[in-house]
CSV table of C-alpha atoms in Angstrom, one decimal:
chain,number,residue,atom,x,y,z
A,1,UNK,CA,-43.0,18.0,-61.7
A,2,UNK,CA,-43.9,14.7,-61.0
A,3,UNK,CA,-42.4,12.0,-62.9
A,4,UNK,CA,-43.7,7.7,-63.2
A,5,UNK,CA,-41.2,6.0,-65.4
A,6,UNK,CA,-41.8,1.9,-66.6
A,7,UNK,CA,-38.9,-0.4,-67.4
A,8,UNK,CA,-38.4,-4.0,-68.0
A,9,UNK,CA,-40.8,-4.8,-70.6
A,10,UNK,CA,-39.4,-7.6,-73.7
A,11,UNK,CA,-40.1,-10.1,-75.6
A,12,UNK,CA,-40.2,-13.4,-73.5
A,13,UNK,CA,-41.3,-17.0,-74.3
A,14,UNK,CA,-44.2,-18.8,-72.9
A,15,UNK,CA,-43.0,-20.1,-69.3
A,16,UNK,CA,-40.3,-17.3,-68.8
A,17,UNK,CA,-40.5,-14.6,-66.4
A,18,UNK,CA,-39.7,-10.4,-66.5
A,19,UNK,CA,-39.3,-7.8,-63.7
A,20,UNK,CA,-40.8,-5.2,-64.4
A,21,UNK,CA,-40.0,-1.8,-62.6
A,22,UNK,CA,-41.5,2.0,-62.1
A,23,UNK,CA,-39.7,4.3,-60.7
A,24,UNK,CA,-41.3,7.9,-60.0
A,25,UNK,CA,-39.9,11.8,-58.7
A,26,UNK,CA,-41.8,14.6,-57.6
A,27,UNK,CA,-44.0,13.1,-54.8
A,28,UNK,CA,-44.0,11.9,-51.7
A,29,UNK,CA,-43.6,8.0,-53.1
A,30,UNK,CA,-44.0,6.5,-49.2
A,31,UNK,CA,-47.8,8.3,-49.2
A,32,UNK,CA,-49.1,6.7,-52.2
A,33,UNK,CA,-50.8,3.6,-53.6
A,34,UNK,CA,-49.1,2.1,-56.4
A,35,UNK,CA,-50.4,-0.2,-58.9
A,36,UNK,CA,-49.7,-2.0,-62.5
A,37,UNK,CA,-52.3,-1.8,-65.0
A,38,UNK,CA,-52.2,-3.8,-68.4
A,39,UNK,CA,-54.2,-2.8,-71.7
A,40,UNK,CA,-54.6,-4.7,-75.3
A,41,UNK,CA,-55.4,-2.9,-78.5
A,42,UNK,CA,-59.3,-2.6,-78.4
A,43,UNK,CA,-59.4,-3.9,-74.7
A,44,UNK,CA,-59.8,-1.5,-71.2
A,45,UNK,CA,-57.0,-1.2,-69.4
A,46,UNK,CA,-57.2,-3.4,-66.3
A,47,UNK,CA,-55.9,-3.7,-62.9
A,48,UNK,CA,-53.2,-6.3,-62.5
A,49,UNK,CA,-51.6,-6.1,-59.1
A,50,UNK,CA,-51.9,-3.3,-56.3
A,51,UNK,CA,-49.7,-2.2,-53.0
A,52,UNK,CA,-51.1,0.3,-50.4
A,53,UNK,CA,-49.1,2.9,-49.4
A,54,UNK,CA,-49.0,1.1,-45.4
A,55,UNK,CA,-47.7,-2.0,-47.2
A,56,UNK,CA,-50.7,-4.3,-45.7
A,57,UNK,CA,-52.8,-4.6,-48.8
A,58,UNK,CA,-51.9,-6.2,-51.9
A,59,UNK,CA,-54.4,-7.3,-54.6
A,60,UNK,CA,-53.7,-9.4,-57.7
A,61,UNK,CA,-56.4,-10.0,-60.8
A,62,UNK,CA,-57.3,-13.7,-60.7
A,63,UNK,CA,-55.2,-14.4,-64.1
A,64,UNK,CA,-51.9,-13.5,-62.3
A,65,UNK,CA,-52.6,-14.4,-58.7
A,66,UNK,CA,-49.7,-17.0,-58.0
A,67,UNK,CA,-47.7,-16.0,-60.7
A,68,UNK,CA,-47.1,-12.3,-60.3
A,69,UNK,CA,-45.4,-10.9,-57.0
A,70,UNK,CA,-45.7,-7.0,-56.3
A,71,UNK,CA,-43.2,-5.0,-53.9
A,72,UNK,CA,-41.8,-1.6,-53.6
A,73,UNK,CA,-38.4,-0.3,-51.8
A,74,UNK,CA,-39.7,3.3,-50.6
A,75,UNK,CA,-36.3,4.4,-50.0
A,76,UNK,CA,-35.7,3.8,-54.2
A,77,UNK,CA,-39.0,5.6,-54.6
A,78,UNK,CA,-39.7,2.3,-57.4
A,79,UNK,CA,-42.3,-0.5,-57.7
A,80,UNK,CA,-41.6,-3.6,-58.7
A,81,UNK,CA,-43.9,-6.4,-60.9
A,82,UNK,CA,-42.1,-9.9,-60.7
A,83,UNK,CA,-43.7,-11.9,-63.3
A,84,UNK,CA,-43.4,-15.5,-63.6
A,85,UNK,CA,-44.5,-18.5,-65.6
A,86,UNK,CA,-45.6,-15.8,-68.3
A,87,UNK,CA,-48.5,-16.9,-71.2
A,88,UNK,CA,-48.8,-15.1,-74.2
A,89,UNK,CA,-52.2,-13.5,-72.7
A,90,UNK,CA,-50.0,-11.9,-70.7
A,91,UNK,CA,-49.3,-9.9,-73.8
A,92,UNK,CA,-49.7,-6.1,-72.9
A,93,UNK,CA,-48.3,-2.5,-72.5
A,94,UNK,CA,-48.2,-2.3,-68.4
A,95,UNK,CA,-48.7,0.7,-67.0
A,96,UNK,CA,-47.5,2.1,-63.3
A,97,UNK,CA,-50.2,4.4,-61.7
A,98,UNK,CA,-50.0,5.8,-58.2
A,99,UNK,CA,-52.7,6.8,-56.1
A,100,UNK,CA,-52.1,9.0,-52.8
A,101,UNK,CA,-53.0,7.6,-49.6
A,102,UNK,CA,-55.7,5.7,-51.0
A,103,UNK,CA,-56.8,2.3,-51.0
A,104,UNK,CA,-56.3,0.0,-54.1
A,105,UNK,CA,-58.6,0.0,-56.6
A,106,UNK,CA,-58.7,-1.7,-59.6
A,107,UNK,CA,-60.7,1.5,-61.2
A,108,UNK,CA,-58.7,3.8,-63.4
A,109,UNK,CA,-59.7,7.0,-62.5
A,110,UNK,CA,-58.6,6.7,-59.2
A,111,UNK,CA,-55.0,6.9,-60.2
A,112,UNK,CA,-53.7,10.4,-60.3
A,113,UNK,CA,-50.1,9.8,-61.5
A,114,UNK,CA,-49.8,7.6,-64.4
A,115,UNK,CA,-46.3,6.2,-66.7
A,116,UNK,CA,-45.8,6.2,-70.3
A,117,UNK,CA,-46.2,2.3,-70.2
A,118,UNK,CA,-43.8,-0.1,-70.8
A,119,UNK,CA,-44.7,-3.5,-73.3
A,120,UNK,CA,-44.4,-7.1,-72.7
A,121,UNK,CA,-44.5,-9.9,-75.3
A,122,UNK,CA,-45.1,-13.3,-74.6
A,123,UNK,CA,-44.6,-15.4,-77.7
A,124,UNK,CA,-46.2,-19.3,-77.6
């Protein structure tokens, strides 16, 4: 049974940073695409950062690009989110979604193997 697990979500101040974590079981985590997604009440959930299984392509949405770092330790089977310099639009439940062998995507349905989410607040 495969298993996507989100940690590290809190309430933070505007300027402060979180590391946000996923760690999965059940599949082959080297073989797959991993990715953070973040949704709002009312809004679509949208793609935030992506790391191909190969390691050679990352992808950040504009609003995080400089700010947010994205890794993974394949021997951990976990993916990391380092966020810095946070803003309280960075207020979201972020979500850790894996994708096998596959190239990133920021669409949703590409994502087979999806977490329970874990929230981050960024009070101004």
């Amino acid at each position: 049974q495969v298993q996507v697990v989100e940690s590290g979500g809190d309430l933070v101040q505007t300027g402060g940073s979180l590391r946000l974590s996923c760690t999965t079981s059940g599949l082959p985590f080297a073989l797959y695409t991993m990715a953070w997604f973040r949704q709002t009440p009312g809004k679509e959930r949208e793609g935030v950062s992506c790391l191909s299984w190969t390691g050679s392509t990352t992808t950040y949405a504009d609003s995080v690009k400089g700010r947010f770092t994205i890794s993974r330790d394949d021997a951990k089977n976990a993916l990391y989110l380092q966020m810095n310099s946070l803003k309280p639009e960075d207020t979201a439940m972020y979500y850790c979604a894996a994708l096998y062998r596959g190239s990133c995507s920021g669409s949703r349905s590409n994502y087979r193997y999806w977490g329970q989410g874990t929230q981050v607040t960024v009070s101004s």
